[in-house]
Structures are given as structure tokens and as C-alpha cells.
Coordinates of C-alpha atoms in Angstrom, one line a residue:
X274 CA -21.7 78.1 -130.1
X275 CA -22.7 78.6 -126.0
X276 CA -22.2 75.7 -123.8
X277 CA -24.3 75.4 -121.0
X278 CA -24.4 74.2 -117.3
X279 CA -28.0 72.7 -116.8
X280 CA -29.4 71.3 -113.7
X281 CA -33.1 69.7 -112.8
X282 CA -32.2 70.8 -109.1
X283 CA -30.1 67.7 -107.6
X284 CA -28.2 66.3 -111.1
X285 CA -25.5 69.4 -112.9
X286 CA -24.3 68.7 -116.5
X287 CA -23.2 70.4 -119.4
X288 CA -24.9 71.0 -122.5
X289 CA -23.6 71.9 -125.8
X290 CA -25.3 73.8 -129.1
X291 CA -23.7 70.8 -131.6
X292 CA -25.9 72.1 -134.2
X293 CA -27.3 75.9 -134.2
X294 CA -30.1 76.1 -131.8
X295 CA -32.0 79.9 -132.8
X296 CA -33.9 79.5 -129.2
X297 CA -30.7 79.4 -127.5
X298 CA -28.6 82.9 -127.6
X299 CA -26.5 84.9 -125.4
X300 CA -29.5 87.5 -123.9
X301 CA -31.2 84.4 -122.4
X302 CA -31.4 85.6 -118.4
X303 CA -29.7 83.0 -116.0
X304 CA -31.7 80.5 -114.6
X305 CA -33.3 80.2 -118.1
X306 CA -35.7 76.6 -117.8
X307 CA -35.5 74.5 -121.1
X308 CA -36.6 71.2 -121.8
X309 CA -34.6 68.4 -123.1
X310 CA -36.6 66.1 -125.2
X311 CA -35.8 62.6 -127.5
X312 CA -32.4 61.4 -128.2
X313 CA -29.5 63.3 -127.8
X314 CA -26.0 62.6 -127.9
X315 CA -23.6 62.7 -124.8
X316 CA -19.8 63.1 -124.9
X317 CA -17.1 63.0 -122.6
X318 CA -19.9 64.7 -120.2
X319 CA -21.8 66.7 -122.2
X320 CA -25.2 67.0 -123.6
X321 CA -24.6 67.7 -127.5
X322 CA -28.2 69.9 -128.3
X323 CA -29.5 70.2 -131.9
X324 CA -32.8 72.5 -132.0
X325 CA -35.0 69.7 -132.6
X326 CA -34.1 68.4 -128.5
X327 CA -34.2 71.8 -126.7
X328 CA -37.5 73.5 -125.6
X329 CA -37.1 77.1 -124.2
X330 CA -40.0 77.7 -121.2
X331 CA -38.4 80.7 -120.3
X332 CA -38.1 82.1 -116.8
X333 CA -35.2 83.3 -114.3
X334 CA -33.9 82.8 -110.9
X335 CA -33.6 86.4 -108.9
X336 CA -30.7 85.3 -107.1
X337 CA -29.3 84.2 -110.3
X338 CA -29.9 87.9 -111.4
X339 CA -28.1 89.6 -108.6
X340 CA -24.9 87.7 -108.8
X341 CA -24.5 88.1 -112.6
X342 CA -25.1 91.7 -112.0
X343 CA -22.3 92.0 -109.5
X344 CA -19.8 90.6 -112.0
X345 CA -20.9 92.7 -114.5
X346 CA -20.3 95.8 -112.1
X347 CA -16.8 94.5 -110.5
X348 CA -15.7 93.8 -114.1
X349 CA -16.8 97.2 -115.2
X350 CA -14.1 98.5 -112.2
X351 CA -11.2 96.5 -112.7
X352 CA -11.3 97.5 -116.4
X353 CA -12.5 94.1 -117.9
X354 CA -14.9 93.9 -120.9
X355 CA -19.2 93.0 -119.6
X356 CA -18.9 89.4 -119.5
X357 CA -21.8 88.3 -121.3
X358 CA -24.7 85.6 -120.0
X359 CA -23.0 83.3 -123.0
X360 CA -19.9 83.0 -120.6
X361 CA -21.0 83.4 -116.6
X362 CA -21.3 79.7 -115.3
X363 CA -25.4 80.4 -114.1
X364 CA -27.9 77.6 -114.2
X365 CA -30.0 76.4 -116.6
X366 CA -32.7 74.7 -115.4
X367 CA -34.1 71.1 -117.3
X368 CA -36.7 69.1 -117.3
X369 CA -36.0 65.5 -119.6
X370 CA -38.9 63.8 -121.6
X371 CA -38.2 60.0 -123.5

């Protein structure tokens, strides 16, 4: 299950896998742009995504890249495990369709 902070650029929330969603997974490269598309439930602040409302266009943001890649390095030298893309707080960017 990942959760997800998503943004469209001026509005941050947080999305949810409430069902599985196989487009969704923990390689995805931060600044990853899906789309958000027909009803979808929202609880206590969070978008709660079955694969039937998420859209992966792909994509990444460079500067995105760098900083996950200096965590990955200063984790390597304080003796902490890779965090993986599932669990760095990056962007996702969304666009949202009725």
C-alpha cells in the first residue's frame, strides 16, 4: 500500500492506494505526473485511489531526482537502509478530470 503526496502545483494532498493500483509501485521516479479521474473517495484528508481513478503519464522533476539521491547517499553513511521512492515525501504531480 504507498501513500502519496500529490500536488497540481498550488493545491498539496495526500493520496492513498485503497484498492491495489498495478500502475502505482515503489520504482515510480519522484515527480511522477498521474491523473485523477471520476469519483473518488476522500478521508480525513486523503484521496483514497482504486486503479479505475488513477492515470500514470509518467515523467520526473530533476530537482526532485537530486534530492532523493542525496538521501539515499547520506543514509548509505550513517548506516541506514536506501529509503525507497515508496517512503521519501517527493511530489506527485495531478491533474483532476469530472
Amino acid at each position: 500500500m504507498l501513500q502519496l503526496q500529490m500536488t497540481d502545483g498550488i493545491h498539496h494532498i495526500q493520496g492513498m492506494e485503497y484498492q491495489p493500483i498495478p500502475q502505482l509501485h515503489s520504482g515510480l521516479s519522484p515527480g511522477t505526473k498521474v491523473m485523477i479521474q471520476g469519483k473518488v473517495a476522500f478521508r480525513l484528508g486523503v484521496l483514497l485511489l482504486k486503479s479505475e481513478n488513477v492515470k500514470l503519464l509518467g515523467g520526473e522533476v530533476d530537482s526532485l531526482l537530486e534530492t532523493f539521491a542525496l538521501e539515499r547517499v547520506l543514509a548509505r553513511l550513517i548506516g541506514e537502509e536506501d529509503c525507497s521512492p515508496d517512503i521519501v515525501r517527493s511530489d506527485i504531480a495531478i491533474c483532476f478530470l469530472p
